[in-house]
């Protein structure tokens, strides 16, 4: 299994970032150019739930939509999901991602580190590592800073 990860610092508490990520209405408004719509199509966000992400025009050349099965939730900290449908499923199997929000020690009330970590297996030897997915995810997470000012 191959792995990659990346992280960005956010100027908001981990609890707030977690709330934004888990709420479909809020996450769909953060940057519609990157993520146009999110909804739980099965379940309520707990393990076993399925969440649909319809991506925006900024990433359409790479991925238009992704259906993810939530595998694990550590409330207030991280969510792990397995992609079960969409373009990524056609490139990697499995494709598992964990998004986590960790408070910055000494600045818990104002900062956190958002991390994207993926485990994946390309379906062909010519399938590249998901660099575009990592860049898009980290770019999207960085948008939480700007959005939280209006939220």
PDB file of C-alpha atoms in Angstrom:
ATOM      1  CA  UNK A   1       0.000   0.000   0.000  1.00  0.00           C
ATOM      2  CA  UNK A   2       1.358   3.418  -0.946  1.00  0.00           C
ATOM      3  CA  UNK A   3       0.992   6.456   1.308  1.00  0.00           C
ATOM      4  CA  UNK A   4       1.151  10.238   1.041  1.00  0.00           C
ATOM      5  CA  UNK A   5       0.203  13.092   3.271  1.00  0.00           C
ATOM      6  CA  UNK A   6       0.274  16.819   3.638  1.00  0.00           C
ATOM      7  CA  UNK A   7      -0.806  19.428   6.119  1.00  0.00           C
ATOM      8  CA  UNK A   8      -1.724  23.080   6.443  1.00  0.00           C
ATOM      9  CA  UNK A   9      -1.918  25.366   9.463  1.00  0.00           C
ATOM     10  CA  UNK A  10      -5.297  26.977  10.053  1.00  0.00           C
ATOM     11  CA  UNK A  11      -6.014  30.070  12.120  1.00  0.00           C
ATOM     12  CA  UNK A  12      -9.002  28.553  13.864  1.00  0.00           C
ATOM     13  CA  UNK A  13      -9.509  26.020  16.638  1.00  0.00           C
ATOM     14  CA  UNK A  14      -9.620  22.332  15.720  1.00  0.00           C
ATOM     15  CA  UNK A  15     -13.201  22.065  17.030  1.00  0.00           C
ATOM     16  CA  UNK A  16     -14.376  24.782  14.631  1.00  0.00           C
ATOM     17  CA  UNK A  17     -12.550  23.220  11.655  1.00  0.00           C
ATOM     18  CA  UNK A  18     -14.070  19.825  12.553  1.00  0.00           C
ATOM     19  CA  UNK A  19     -17.565  21.313  12.704  1.00  0.00           C
ATOM     20  CA  UNK A  20     -17.076  22.986   9.309  1.00  0.00           C
ATOM     21  CA  UNK A  21     -15.807  19.773   7.700  1.00  0.00           C
ATOM     22  CA  UNK A  22     -18.617  17.566   9.007  1.00  0.00           C
ATOM     23  CA  UNK A  23     -21.508  19.951   8.223  1.00  0.00           C
ATOM     24  CA  UNK A  24     -22.691  19.492   4.613  1.00  0.00           C
ATOM     25  CA  UNK A  25     -24.278  22.936   4.381  1.00  0.00           C
ATOM     26  CA  UNK A  26     -21.175  24.730   5.635  1.00  0.00           C
ATOM     27  CA  UNK A  27     -18.607  22.680   3.685  1.00  0.00           C
ATOM     28  CA  UNK A  28     -20.578  23.265   0.468  1.00  0.00           C
ATOM     29  CA  UNK A  29     -20.200  27.048   0.927  1.00  0.00           C
ATOM     30  CA  UNK A  30     -16.478  27.215   1.789  1.00  0.00           C
ATOM     31  CA  UNK A  31     -15.222  27.249  -1.812  1.00  0.00           C
ATOM     32  CA  UNK A  32     -17.857  26.171  -4.398  1.00  0.00           C
ATOM     33  CA  UNK A  33     -15.216  26.355  -7.141  1.00  0.00           C
ATOM     34  CA  UNK A  34     -13.541  23.354  -5.499  1.00  0.00           C
ATOM     35  CA  UNK A  35     -16.439  21.615  -3.709  1.00  0.00           C
ATOM     36  CA  UNK A  36     -19.882  22.443  -5.038  1.00  0.00           C
ATOM     37  CA  UNK A  37     -22.002  20.138  -2.881  1.00  0.00           C
ATOM     38  CA  UNK A  38     -21.741  17.569  -0.098  1.00  0.00           C
ATOM     39  CA  UNK A  39     -24.430  15.323   1.340  1.00  0.00           C
ATOM     40  CA  UNK A  40     -24.793  12.149   3.330  1.00  0.00           C
ATOM     41  CA  UNK A  41     -26.624   9.847   0.912  1.00  0.00           C
ATOM     42  CA  UNK A  42     -26.719   7.024   3.429  1.00  0.00           C
ATOM     43  CA  UNK A  43     -26.422   7.411   7.193  1.00  0.00           C
ATOM     44  CA  UNK A  44     -25.627  10.412   9.363  1.00  0.00           C
ATOM     45  CA  UNK A  45     -21.853  10.701   9.172  1.00  0.00           C
ATOM     46  CA  UNK A  46     -21.082   7.827  11.505  1.00  0.00           C
ATOM     47  CA  UNK A  47     -19.031   4.797  10.361  1.00  0.00           C
ATOM     48  CA  UNK A  48     -20.792   3.013   7.491  1.00  0.00           C
ATOM     49  CA  UNK A  49     -22.369   6.242   6.177  1.00  0.00           C
ATOM     50  CA  UNK A  50     -21.860   7.254   2.552  1.00  0.00           C
ATOM     51  CA  UNK A  51     -21.073  10.882   1.696  1.00  0.00           C
ATOM     52  CA  UNK A  52     -21.292  12.297  -1.813  1.00  0.00           C
ATOM     53  CA  UNK A  53     -18.907  15.086  -2.804  1.00  0.00           C
ATOM     54  CA  UNK A  54     -19.685  16.906  -6.069  1.00  0.00           C
ATOM     55  CA  UNK A  55     -16.552  18.769  -6.989  1.00  0.00           C
ATOM     56  CA  UNK A  56     -16.533  22.258  -8.481  1.00  0.00           C
ATOM     57  CA  UNK A  57     -15.185  23.517 -11.803  1.00  0.00           C
ATOM     58  CA  UNK A  58     -11.685  24.152 -10.430  1.00  0.00           C
ATOM     59  CA  UNK A  59     -11.088  20.378 -10.164  1.00  0.00           C
ATOM     60  CA  UNK A  60     -13.439  18.982 -12.855  1.00  0.00           C
ATOM     61  CA  UNK A  61     -10.544  18.098 -15.133  1.00  0.00           C
ATOM     62  CA  UNK A  62      -9.413  15.622 -12.464  1.00  0.00           C
ATOM     63  CA  UNK A  63     -12.476  14.523 -10.469  1.00  0.00           C
ATOM     64  CA  UNK A  64     -16.155  15.427 -10.847  1.00  0.00           C
ATOM     65  CA  UNK A  65     -17.617  13.452  -7.961  1.00  0.00           C
ATOM     66  CA  UNK A  66     -16.663  11.049  -5.248  1.00  0.00           C
ATOM     67  CA  UNK A  67     -18.740   8.779  -3.042  1.00  0.00           C
ATOM     68  CA  UNK A  68     -17.017   7.923   0.182  1.00  0.00           C
ATOM     69  CA  UNK A  69     -17.829   5.321   2.807  1.00  0.00           C
ATOM     70  CA  UNK A  70     -16.934   6.546   6.262  1.00  0.00           C
ATOM     71  CA  UNK A  71     -14.865   3.922   8.059  1.00  0.00           C
ATOM     72  CA  UNK A  72     -13.911   5.633  11.287  1.00  0.00           C
ATOM     73  CA  UNK A  73     -14.654   8.786  13.223  1.00  0.00           C
ATOM     74  CA  UNK A  74     -12.737  10.169  16.162  1.00  0.00           C
ATOM     75  CA  UNK A  75     -15.113  12.955  17.152  1.00  0.00           C
ATOM     76  CA  UNK A  76     -13.531  16.378  17.021  1.00  0.00           C
ATOM     77  CA  UNK A  77     -10.316  14.968  15.587  1.00  0.00           C
ATOM     78  CA  UNK A  78     -10.432  12.835  12.451  1.00  0.00           C
ATOM     79  CA  UNK A  79     -12.542  11.001   9.907  1.00  0.00           C
ATOM     80  CA  UNK A  80     -11.353   8.139   7.701  1.00  0.00           C
ATOM     81  CA  UNK A  81     -13.162   7.234   4.521  1.00  0.00           C
ATOM     82  CA  UNK A  82     -12.821   4.808   1.637  1.00  0.00           C
ATOM     83  CA  UNK A  83     -13.711   6.021  -1.868  1.00  0.00           C
ATOM     84  CA  UNK A  84     -16.372   3.623  -3.202  1.00  0.00           C
ATOM     85  CA  UNK A  85     -17.421   5.400  -6.428  1.00  0.00           C
ATOM     86  CA  UNK A  86     -16.302   8.195  -8.751  1.00  0.00           C
ATOM     87  CA  UNK A  87     -13.222   8.908 -10.825  1.00  0.00           C
ATOM     88  CA  UNK A  88     -10.740   8.165  -8.034  1.00  0.00           C
ATOM     89  CA  UNK A  89     -12.171   4.642  -7.714  1.00  0.00           C
ATOM     90  CA  UNK A  90     -11.260   4.143 -11.386  1.00  0.00           C
ATOM     91  CA  UNK A  91      -7.619   5.075 -10.692  1.00  0.00           C
ATOM     92  CA  UNK A  92      -6.947   3.532  -7.274  1.00  0.00           C
ATOM     93  CA  UNK A  93      -8.287   0.590  -5.311  1.00  0.00           C
ATOM     94  CA  UNK A  94      -8.293   1.046  -2.454  1.00  0.00           C
ATOM     95  CA  UNK A  95      -8.181   4.816  -1.956  1.00  0.00           C
ATOM     96  CA  UNK A  96      -8.521   5.643   1.737  1.00  0.00           C
ATOM     97  CA  UNK A  97      -8.131   9.119   3.232  1.00  0.00           C
ATOM     98  CA  UNK A  98      -7.975  10.419   6.783  1.00  0.00           C
ATOM     99  CA  UNK A  99      -8.664  14.103   7.420  1.00  0.00           C
ATOM    100  CA  UNK A 100      -7.603  15.245  10.885  1.00  0.00           C
ATOM    101  CA  UNK A 101      -7.584  18.481  12.836  1.00  0.00           C
ATOM    102  CA  UNK A 102      -5.017  18.752  15.637  1.00  0.00           C
ATOM    103  CA  UNK A 103      -4.865  21.701  18.046  1.00  0.00           C
ATOM    104  CA  UNK A 104      -1.574  23.625  18.088  1.00  0.00           C
ATOM    105  CA  UNK A 105      -0.100  23.281  21.577  1.00  0.00           C
ATOM    106  CA  UNK A 106      -0.315  26.547  23.479  1.00  0.00           C
ATOM    107  CA  UNK A 107      -2.676  28.010  20.850  1.00  0.00           C
ATOM    108  CA  UNK A 108      -5.555  25.500  21.038  1.00  0.00           C
ATOM    109  CA  UNK A 109      -8.168  28.263  20.995  1.00  0.00           C
ATOM    110  CA  UNK A 110      -6.864  29.882  17.830  1.00  0.00           C
ATOM    111  CA  UNK A 111      -4.928  27.419  15.639  1.00  0.00           C
ATOM    112  CA  UNK A 112      -4.880  23.844  14.402  1.00  0.00           C
ATOM    113  CA  UNK A 113      -3.085  21.668  11.885  1.00  0.00           C
ATOM    114  CA  UNK A 114      -5.310  20.124   9.211  1.00  0.00           C
ATOM    115  CA  UNK A 115      -3.804  16.954   7.781  1.00  0.00           C
ATOM    116  CA  UNK A 116      -4.740  14.934   4.689  1.00  0.00           C
ATOM    117  CA  UNK A 117      -3.295  11.408   4.678  1.00  0.00           C
ATOM    118  CA  UNK A 118      -3.993   8.848   1.939  1.00  0.00           C
ATOM    119  CA  UNK A 119      -3.357   5.148   1.508  1.00  0.00           C
ATOM    120  CA  UNK A 120      -3.840   3.947  -2.046  1.00  0.00           C
ATOM    121  CA  UNK A 121      -3.011   1.330  -4.613  1.00  0.00           C
ATOM    122  CA  UNK A 122      -2.866   2.459  -8.269  1.00  0.00           C
ATOM    123  CA  UNK A 123      -4.807   0.190 -10.624  1.00  0.00           C
ATOM    124  CA  UNK A 124      -2.087   0.399 -13.287  1.00  0.00           C
ATOM    125  CA  UNK A 125       1.646   1.048 -13.235  1.00  0.00           C
ATOM    126  CA  UNK A 126       1.092   4.216 -15.281  1.00  0.00           C
ATOM    127  CA  UNK A 127      -1.368   5.708 -12.751  1.00  0.00           C
ATOM    128  CA  UNK A 128       0.442   8.556 -10.986  1.00  0.00           C
ATOM    129  CA  UNK A 129       0.361   9.136  -7.244  1.00  0.00           C
ATOM    130  CA  UNK A 130      -2.622  11.333  -6.295  1.00  0.00           C
ATOM    131  CA  UNK A 131      -0.629  14.586  -6.168  1.00  0.00           C
ATOM    132  CA  UNK A 132      -3.553  16.539  -7.661  1.00  0.00           C
ATOM    133  CA  UNK A 133      -5.925  15.153  -5.027  1.00  0.00           C
ATOM    134  CA  UNK A 134      -3.514  16.121  -2.251  1.00  0.00           C
ATOM    135  CA  UNK A 135      -3.027  19.626  -3.661  1.00  0.00           C
ATOM    136  CA  UNK A 136      -6.789  20.108  -4.080  1.00  0.00           C
ATOM    137  CA  UNK A 137      -7.572  18.803  -0.580  1.00  0.00           C
ATOM    138  CA  UNK A 138      -4.931  20.961   1.106  1.00  0.00           C
ATOM    139  CA  UNK A 139      -5.962  24.004  -0.945  1.00  0.00           C
ATOM    140  CA  UNK A 140      -9.563  23.432   0.067  1.00  0.00           C
ATOM    141  CA  UNK A 141      -8.683  22.997   3.741  1.00  0.00           C
ATOM    142  CA  UNK A 142      -6.699  26.253   3.638  1.00  0.00           C
ATOM    143  CA  UNK A 143      -9.922  27.989   2.502  1.00  0.00           C
ATOM    144  CA  UNK A 144     -11.393  27.249   5.953  1.00  0.00           C
ATOM    145  CA  UNK A 145      -9.408  30.257   7.261  1.00  0.00           C
ATOM    146  CA  UNK A 146     -11.103  32.756   4.962  1.00  0.00           C
ATOM    147  CA  UNK A 147     -14.540  31.234   5.267  1.00  0.00           C
ATOM    148  CA  UNK A 148     -14.658  31.041   9.055  1.00  0.00           C
ATOM    149  CA  UNK A 149     -14.527  34.834   9.239  1.00  0.00           C
ATOM    150  CA  UNK A 150     -17.962  34.996   7.600  1.00  0.00           C
ATOM    151  CA  UNK A 151     -19.411  31.957   9.343  1.00  0.00           C
TER     152      UNK A 151
END
